[in-house]
mmCIF file of C-alpha atoms in Angstrom:
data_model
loop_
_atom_site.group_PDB
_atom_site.id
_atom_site.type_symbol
_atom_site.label_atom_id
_atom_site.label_comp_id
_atom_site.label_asym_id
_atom_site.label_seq_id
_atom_site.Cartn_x
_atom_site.Cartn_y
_atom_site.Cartn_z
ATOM 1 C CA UNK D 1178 -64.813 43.114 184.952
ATOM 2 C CA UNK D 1179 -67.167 46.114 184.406
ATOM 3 C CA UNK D 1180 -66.751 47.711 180.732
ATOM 4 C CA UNK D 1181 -67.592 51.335 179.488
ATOM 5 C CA UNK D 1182 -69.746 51.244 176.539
ATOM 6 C CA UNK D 1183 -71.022 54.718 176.323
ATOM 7 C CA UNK D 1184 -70.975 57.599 179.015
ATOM 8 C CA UNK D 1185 -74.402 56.559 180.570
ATOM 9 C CA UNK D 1186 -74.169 52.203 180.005
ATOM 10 C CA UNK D 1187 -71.698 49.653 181.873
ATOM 11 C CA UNK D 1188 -71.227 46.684 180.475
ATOM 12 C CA UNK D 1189 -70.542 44.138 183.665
ATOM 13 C CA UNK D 1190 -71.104 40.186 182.460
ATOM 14 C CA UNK D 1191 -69.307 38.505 185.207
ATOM 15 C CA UNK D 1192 -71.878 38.887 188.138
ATOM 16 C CA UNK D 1193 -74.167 36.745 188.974
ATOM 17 C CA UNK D 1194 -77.639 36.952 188.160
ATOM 18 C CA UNK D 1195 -81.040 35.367 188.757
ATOM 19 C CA UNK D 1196 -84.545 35.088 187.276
ATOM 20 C CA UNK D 1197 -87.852 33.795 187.311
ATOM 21 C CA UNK D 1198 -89.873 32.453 184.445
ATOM 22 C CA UNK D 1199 -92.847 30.467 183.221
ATOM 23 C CA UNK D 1200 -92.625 28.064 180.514
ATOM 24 C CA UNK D 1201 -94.668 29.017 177.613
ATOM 25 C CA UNK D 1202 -98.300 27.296 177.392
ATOM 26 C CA UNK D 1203 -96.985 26.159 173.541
ATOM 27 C CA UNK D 1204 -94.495 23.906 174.527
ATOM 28 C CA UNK D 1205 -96.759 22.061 176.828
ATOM 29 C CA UNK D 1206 -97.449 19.065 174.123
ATOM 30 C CA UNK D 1207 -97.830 15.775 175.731
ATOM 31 C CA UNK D 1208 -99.924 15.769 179.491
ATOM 32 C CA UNK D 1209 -98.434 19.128 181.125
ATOM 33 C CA UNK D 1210 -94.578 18.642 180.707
ATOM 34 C CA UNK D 1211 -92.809 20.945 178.948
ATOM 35 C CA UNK D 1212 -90.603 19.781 175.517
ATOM 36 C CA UNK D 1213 -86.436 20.119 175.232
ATOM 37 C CA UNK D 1214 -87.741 22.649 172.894
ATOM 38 C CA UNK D 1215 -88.908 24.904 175.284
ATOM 39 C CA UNK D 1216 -86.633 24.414 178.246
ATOM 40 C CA UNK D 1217 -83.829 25.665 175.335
ATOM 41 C CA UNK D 1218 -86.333 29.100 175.175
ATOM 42 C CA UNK D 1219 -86.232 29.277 178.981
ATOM 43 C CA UNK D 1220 -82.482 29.028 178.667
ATOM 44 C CA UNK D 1221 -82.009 31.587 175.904
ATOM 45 C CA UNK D 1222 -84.610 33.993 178.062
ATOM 46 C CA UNK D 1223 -82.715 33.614 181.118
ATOM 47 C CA UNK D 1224 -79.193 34.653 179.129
ATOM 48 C CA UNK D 1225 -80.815 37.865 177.737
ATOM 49 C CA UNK D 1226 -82.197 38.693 180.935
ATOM 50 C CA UNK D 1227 -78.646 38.488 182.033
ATOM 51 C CA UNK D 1228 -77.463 40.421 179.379
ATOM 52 C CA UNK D 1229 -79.653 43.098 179.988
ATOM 53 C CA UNK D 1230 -78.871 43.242 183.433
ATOM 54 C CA UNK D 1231 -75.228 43.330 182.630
ATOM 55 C CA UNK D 1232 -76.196 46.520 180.344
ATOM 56 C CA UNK D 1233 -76.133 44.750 177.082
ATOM 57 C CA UNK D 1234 -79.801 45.270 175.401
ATOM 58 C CA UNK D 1235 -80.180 43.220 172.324
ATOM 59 C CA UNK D 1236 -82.117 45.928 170.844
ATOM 60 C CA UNK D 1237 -79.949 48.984 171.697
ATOM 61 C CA UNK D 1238 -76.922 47.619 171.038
ATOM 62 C CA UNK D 1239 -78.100 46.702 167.563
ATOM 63 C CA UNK D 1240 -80.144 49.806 166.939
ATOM 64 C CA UNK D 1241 -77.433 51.751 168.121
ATOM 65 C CA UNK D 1242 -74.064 50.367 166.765
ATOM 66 C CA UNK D 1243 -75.662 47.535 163.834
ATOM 67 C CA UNK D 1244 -74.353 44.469 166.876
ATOM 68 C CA UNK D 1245 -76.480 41.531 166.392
ATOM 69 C CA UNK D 1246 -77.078 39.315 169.479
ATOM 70 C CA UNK D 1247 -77.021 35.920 168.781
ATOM 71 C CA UNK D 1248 -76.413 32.657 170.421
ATOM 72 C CA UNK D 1249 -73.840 30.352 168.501
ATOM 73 C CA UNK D 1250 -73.797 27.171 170.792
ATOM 74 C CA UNK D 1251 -76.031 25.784 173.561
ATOM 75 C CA UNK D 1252 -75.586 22.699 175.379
ATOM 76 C CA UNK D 1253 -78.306 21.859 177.891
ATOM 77 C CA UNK D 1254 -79.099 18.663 180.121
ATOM 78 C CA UNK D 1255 -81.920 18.177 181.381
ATOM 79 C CA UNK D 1256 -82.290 16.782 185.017
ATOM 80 C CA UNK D 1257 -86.050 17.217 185.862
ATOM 81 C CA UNK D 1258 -88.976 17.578 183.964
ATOM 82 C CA UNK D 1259 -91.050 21.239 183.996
ATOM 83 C CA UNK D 1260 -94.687 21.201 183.870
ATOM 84 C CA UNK D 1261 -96.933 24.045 182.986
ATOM 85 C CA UNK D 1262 -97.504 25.864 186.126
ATOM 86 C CA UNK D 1263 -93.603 25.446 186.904
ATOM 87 C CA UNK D 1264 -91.924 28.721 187.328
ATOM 88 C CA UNK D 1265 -88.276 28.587 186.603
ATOM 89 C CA UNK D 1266 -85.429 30.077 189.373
ATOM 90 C CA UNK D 1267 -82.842 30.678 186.676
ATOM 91 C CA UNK D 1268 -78.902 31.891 187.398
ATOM 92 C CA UNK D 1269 -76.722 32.667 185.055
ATOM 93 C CA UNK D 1270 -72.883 33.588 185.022
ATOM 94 C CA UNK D 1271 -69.746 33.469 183.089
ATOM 95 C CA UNK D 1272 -69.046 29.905 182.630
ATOM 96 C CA UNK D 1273 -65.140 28.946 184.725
ATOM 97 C CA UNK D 1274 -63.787 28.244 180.915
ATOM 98 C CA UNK D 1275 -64.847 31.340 179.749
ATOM 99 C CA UNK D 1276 -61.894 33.552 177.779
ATOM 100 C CA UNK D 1277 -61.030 36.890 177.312
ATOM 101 C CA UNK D 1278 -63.079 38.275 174.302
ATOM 102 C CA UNK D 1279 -65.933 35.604 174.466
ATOM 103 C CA UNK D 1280 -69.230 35.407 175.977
ATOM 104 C CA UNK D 1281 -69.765 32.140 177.307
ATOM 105 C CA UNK D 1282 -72.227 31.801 179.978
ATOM 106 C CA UNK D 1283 -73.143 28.383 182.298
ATOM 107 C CA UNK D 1284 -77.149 28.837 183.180
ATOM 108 C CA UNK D 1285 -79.008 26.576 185.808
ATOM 109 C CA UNK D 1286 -82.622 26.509 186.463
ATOM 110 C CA UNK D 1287 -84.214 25.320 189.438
ATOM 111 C CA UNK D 1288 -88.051 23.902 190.078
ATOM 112 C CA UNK D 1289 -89.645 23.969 193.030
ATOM 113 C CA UNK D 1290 -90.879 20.296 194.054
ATOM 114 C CA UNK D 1291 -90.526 18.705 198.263
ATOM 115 C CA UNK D 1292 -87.396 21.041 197.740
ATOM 116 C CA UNK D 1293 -85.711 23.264 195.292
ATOM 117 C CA UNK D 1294 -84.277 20.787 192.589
ATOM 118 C CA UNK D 1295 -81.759 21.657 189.968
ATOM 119 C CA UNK D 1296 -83.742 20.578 186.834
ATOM 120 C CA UNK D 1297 -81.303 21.938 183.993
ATOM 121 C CA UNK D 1298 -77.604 23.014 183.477
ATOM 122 C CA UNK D 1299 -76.696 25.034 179.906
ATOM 123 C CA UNK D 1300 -73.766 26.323 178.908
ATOM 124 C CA UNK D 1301 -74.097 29.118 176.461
ATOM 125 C CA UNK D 1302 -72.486 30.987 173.436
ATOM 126 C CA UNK D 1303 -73.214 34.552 172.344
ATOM 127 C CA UNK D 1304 -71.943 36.649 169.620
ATOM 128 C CA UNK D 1305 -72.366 39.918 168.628
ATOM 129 C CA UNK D 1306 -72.547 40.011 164.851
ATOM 130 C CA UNK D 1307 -72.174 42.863 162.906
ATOM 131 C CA UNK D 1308 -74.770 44.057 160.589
ATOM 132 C CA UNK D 1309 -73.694 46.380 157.776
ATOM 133 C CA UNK D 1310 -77.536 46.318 157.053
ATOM 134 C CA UNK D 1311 -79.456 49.757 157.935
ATOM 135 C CA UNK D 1312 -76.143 52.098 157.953
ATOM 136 C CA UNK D 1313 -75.857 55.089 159.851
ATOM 137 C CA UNK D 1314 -75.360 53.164 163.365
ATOM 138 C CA UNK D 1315 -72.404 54.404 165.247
ATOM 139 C CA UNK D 1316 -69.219 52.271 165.125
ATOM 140 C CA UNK D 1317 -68.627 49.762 168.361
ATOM 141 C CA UNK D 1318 -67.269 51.160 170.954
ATOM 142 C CA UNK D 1319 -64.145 49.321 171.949
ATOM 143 C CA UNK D 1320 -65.695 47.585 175.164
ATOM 144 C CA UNK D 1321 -68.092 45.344 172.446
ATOM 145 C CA UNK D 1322 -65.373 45.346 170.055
ATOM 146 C CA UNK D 1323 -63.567 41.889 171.590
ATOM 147 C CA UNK D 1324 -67.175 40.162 171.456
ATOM 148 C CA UNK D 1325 -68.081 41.129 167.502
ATOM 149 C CA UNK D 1326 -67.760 38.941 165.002
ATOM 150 C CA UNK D 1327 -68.312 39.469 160.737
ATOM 151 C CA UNK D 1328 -70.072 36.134 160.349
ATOM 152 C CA UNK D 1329 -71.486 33.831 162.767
ATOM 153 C CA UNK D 1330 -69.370 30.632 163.745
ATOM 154 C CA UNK D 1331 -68.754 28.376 166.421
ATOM 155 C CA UNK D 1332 -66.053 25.614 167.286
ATOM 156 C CA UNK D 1333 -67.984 22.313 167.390
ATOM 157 C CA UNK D 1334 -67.604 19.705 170.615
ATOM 158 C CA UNK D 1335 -66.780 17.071 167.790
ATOM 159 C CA UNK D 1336 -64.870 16.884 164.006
ATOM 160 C CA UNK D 1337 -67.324 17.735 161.723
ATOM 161 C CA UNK D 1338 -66.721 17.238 157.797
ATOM 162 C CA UNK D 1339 -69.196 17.659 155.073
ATOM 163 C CA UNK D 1340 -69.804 14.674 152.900
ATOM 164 C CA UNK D 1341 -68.397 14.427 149.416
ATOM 165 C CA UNK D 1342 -72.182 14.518 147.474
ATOM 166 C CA UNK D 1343 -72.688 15.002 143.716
ATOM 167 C CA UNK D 1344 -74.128 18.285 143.814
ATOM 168 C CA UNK D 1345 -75.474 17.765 139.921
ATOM 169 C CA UNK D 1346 -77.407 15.014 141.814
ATOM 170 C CA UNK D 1347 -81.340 14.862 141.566
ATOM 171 C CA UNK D 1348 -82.302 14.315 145.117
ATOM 172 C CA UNK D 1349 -79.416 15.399 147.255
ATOM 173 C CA UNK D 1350 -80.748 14.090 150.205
ATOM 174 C CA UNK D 1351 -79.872 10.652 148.937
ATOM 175 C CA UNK D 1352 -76.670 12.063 148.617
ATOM 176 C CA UNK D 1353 -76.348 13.160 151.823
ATOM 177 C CA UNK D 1354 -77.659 9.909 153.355
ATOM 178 C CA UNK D 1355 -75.975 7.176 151.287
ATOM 179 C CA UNK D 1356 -74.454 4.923 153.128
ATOM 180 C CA UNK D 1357 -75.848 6.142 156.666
ATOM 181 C CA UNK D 1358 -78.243 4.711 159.383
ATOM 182 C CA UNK D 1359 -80.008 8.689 158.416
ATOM 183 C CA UNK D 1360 -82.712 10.588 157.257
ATOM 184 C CA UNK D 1361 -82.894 13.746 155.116
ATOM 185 C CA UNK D 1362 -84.968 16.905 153.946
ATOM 186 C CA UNK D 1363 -84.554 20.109 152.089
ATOM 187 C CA UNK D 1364 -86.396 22.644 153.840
ATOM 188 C CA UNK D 1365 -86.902 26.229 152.405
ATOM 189 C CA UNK D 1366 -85.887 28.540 154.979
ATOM 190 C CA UNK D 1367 -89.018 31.434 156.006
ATOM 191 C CA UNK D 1368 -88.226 34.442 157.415
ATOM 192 C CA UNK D 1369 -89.630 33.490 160.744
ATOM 193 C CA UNK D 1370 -87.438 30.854 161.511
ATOM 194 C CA UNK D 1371 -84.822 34.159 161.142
ATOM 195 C CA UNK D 1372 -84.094 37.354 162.903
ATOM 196 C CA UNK D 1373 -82.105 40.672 162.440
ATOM 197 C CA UNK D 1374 -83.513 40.479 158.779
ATOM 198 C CA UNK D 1375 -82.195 37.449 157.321
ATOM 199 C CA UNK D 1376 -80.382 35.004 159.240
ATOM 200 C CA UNK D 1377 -81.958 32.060 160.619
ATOM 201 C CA UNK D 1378 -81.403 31.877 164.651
ATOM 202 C CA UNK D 1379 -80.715 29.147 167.341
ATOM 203 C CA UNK D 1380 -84.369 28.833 168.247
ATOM 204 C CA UNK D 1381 -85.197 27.775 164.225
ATOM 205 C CA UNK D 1382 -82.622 24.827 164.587
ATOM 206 C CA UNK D 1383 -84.037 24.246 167.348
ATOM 207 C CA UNK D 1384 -87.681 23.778 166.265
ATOM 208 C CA UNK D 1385 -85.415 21.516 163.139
ATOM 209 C CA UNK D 1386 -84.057 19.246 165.870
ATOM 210 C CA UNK D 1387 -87.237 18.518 166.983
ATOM 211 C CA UNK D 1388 -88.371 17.612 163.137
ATOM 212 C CA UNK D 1389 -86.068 15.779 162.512
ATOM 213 C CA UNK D 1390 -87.056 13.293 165.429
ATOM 214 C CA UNK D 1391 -90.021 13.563 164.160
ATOM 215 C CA UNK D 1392 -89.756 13.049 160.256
ATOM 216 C CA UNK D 1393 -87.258 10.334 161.382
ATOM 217 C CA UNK D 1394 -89.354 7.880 163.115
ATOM 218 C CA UNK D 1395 -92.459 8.713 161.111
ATOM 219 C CA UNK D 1396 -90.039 7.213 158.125
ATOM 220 C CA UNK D 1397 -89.336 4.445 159.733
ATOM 221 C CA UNK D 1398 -92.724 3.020 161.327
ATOM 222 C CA UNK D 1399 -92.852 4.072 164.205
ATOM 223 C CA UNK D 1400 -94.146 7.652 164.295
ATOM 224 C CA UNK D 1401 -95.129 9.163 167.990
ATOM 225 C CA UNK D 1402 -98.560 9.132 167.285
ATOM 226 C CA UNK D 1403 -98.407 5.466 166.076
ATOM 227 C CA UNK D 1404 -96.315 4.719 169.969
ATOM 228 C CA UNK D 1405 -98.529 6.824 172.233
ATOM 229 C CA UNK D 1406 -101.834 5.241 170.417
ATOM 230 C CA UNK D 1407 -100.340 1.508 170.492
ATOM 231 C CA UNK D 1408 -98.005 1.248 173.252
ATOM 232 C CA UNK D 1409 -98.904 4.868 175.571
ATOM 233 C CA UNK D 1410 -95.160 5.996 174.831
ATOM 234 C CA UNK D 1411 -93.734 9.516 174.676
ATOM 235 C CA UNK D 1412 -90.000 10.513 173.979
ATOM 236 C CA UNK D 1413 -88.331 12.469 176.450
ATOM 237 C CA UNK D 1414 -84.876 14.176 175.927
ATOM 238 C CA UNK D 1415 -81.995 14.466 178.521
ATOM 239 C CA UNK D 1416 -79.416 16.556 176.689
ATOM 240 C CA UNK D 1417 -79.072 18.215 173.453
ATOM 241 C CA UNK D 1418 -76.896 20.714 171.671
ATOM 242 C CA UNK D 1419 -76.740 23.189 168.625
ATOM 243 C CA UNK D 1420 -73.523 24.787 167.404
ATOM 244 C CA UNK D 1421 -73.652 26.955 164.194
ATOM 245 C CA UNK D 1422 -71.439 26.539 162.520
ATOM 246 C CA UNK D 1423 -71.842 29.441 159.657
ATOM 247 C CA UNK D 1424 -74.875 31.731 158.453
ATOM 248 C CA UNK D 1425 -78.013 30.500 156.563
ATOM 249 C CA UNK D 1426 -80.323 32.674 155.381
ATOM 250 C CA UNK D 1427 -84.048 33.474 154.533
ATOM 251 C CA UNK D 1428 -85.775 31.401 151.446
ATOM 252 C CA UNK D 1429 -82.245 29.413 151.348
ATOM 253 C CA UNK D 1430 -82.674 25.819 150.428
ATOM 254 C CA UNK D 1431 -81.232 24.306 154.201
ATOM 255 C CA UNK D 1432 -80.813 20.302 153.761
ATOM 256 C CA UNK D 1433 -81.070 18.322 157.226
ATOM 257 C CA UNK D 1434 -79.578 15.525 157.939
ATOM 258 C CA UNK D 1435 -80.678 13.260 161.179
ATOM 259 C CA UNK D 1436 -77.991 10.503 161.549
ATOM 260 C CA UNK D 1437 -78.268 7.627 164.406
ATOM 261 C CA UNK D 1438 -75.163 7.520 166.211
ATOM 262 C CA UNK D 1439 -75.615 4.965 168.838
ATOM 263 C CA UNK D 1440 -77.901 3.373 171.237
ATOM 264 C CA UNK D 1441 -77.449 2.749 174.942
ATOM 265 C CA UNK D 1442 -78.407 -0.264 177.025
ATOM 266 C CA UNK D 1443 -81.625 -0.076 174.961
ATOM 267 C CA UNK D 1444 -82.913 3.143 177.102
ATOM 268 C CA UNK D 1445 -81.650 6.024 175.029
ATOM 269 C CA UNK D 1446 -80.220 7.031 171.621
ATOM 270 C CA UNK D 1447 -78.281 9.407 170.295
ATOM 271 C CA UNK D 1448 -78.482 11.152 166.865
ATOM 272 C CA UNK D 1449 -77.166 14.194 165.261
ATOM 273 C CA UNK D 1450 -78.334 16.449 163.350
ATOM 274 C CA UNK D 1451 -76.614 18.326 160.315
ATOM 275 C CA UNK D 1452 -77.296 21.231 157.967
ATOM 276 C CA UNK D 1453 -76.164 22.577 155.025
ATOM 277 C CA UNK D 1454 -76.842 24.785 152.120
ATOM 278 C CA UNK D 1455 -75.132 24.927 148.683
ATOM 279 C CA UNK D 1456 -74.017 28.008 148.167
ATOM 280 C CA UNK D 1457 -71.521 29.338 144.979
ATOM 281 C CA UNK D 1458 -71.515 26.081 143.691
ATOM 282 C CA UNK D 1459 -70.399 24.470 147.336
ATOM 283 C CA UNK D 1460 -71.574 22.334 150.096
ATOM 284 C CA UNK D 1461 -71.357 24.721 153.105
ATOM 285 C CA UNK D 1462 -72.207 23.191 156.756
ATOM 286 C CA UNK D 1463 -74.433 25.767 158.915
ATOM 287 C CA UNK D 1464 -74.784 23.698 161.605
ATOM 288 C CA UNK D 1465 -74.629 20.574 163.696
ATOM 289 C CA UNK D 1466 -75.914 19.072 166.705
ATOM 290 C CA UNK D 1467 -76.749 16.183 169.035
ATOM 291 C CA UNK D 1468 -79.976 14.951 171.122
ATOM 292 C CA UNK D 1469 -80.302 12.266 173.011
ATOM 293 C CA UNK D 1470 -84.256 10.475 173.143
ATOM 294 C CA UNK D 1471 -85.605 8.001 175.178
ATOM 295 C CA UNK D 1472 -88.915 6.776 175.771
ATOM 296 C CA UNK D 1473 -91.185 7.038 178.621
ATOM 297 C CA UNK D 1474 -94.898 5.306 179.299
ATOM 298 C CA UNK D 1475 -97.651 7.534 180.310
ATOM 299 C CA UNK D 1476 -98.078 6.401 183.956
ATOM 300 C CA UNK D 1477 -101.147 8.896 184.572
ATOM 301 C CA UNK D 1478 -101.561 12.849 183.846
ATOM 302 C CA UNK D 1479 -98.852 13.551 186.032
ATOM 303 C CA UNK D 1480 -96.411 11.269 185.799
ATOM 304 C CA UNK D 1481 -94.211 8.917 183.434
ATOM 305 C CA UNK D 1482 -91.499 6.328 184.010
ATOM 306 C CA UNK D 1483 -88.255 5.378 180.888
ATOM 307 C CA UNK D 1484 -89.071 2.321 179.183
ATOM 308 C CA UNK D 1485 -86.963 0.013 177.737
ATOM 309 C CA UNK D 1486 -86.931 -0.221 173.874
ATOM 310 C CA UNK D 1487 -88.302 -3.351 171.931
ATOM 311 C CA UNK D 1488 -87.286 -5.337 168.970
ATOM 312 C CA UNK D 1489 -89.668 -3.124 167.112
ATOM 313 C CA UNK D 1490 -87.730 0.401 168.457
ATOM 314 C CA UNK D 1491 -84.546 -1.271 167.896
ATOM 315 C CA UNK D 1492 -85.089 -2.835 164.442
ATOM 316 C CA UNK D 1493 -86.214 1.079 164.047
ATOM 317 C CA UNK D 1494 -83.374 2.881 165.722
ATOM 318 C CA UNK D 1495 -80.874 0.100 163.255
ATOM 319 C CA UNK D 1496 -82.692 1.499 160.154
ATOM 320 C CA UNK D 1497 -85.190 -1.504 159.263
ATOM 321 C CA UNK D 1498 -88.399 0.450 158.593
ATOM 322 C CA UNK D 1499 -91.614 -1.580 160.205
#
């Protein structure tokens, strides 16, 4: 379907495109392969290459009619690992349960290895949010108007329901872990985890996902450092997902909660991770999400192989800290 948003731009988001792209050096932490992190940036790059193709430019349409581009959900596996010098075949396309009056794209990038491999799948969520920042910019034209929303929000894989907390409470991330096989922080929101002037964006919660893993096995004894000195392990991460739920914004206190769900046949664990601010005297959830970890043994600089976890990971993983 090929929309008319001014006399000289088409909007057409249904075909097909491709793209090639480099992981950044940054997300190169452990050896040469590339973090979840940063296959998620490859992802988002690949959908606003595709939206620019499609004639939607982040920056015009904003500039232009106060539409903020913004992705709202992403759900990515990942099949096969990218290392540093990997470049990325990338196609993206409306996703087959895609509806009238939503942007939801399904990306796959390939990697070149004896053959081309399909290393990740994504499916994708954009919004256009409307800014009443800046005034002056022209009003949407009708072919963006099905695809802008007043406030960011997303419809969550799973039921999601904020925890009754005492919000008098001293340390609310007690609160907000009581009772839970969890881990909390309150983290004060910069303005560079945000864009479009105040709202934070998928690629912050992103960089909190991968925090949380972080904080939560640091709390618990068994920090990565402390695995790849003693034992030459590394997580690795298959899938993972973000939904945002509603808006949180610049210098807001954002409280994160990292919850183990469940472990499986003592490979891989789930968690999830939650977010909220308090906000008018209320408890409002901005996000949630799930990652899956395992953990891998550094075989040499090129490769690794999953390991199983022991009784130390698993007394871990059940909330026993070592």
């Amino acid at each position: 379907m090929t929309l008319t948003v001014s006399e000289s731009v088409t909007l057409d988001l249904a075909t097909p495109t491709t793209f090639e792209i480099r992981p950044r050096y940054e997300g190169s932490n452990i050896c040469t392969w590339i973090g979840f992190k940063h296959v998620n940036y490859l992802v988002e790059e690949a959908v606003l290459n595709h939206l620019r193709r499609s004639g939607l430019l982040p920056g015009t349409v904003y500039e232009t009619y106060g539409l903020c581009t913004d992705i709202v959900d992403i759900d990515t596996r990942i099949l096969h690992a990218f290392h540093i010098d990997d470049v990325a075949v990338a196609e993206v396309k409306p996703h087959r349960k895609a509806k009238d009056g939503e942007i939801l794209l399904a990306v796959t990038l390939h990697v070149q290895r004896e053959t081309l491999l399909k290393a990740v799948t994504s499916t994708v969520r954009v919004q256009l949010r409307l800014d009443p920042r800046g005034g002056g910019e022209k009003p949407a034209p009708a072919a963006l108007a099905p695809y802008a929303v007043d406030t960011l929000h997303a419809t969550p894989a799973w039921k999601v329901e904020a925890p009754r907390v005492d919000l008098g409470a001293d340390d609310l991330t007690k609160e907000l872990t009581a009772g839970r096989n969890a881990f909390a922080w309150k983290f004060r929101i910069p303005y560079w985890y945000c864009h479009f002037t105040e709202r934070i964006q998928m690629s912050g919660y992103l960089r909190l996902m991968e925090e949380a893993k972080d904080q939560l096995v640091a709390s618990r004894g068994v920090s990565i450092k402390t695995l790849l000195d003693e034992q030459n392990w590394i997580p690795v991460v298959p899938h993972s997902r973000i939904t945002i739920l509603d808006e949180a914004r610049m210098e807001e206190d954002l409280y994160v909660v990292i919850t183990v769900e469940n472990v499986f046949k003592g490979f891989t664990y789930d968690s999830r991770m939650d977010t909220y601010v308090v906000r008018d005297g209320e408890l409002l959830h901005t996000a949630t999400g799930q990652i899956t970890h395992g953990y891998a043994v550094i075989e040499n600089r090129a490769d690794w192989s999953l390991v199983p976890f022991d009784d130390r990971m698993n007394a871990a993983l059940e909330g026993k800290q070592a």
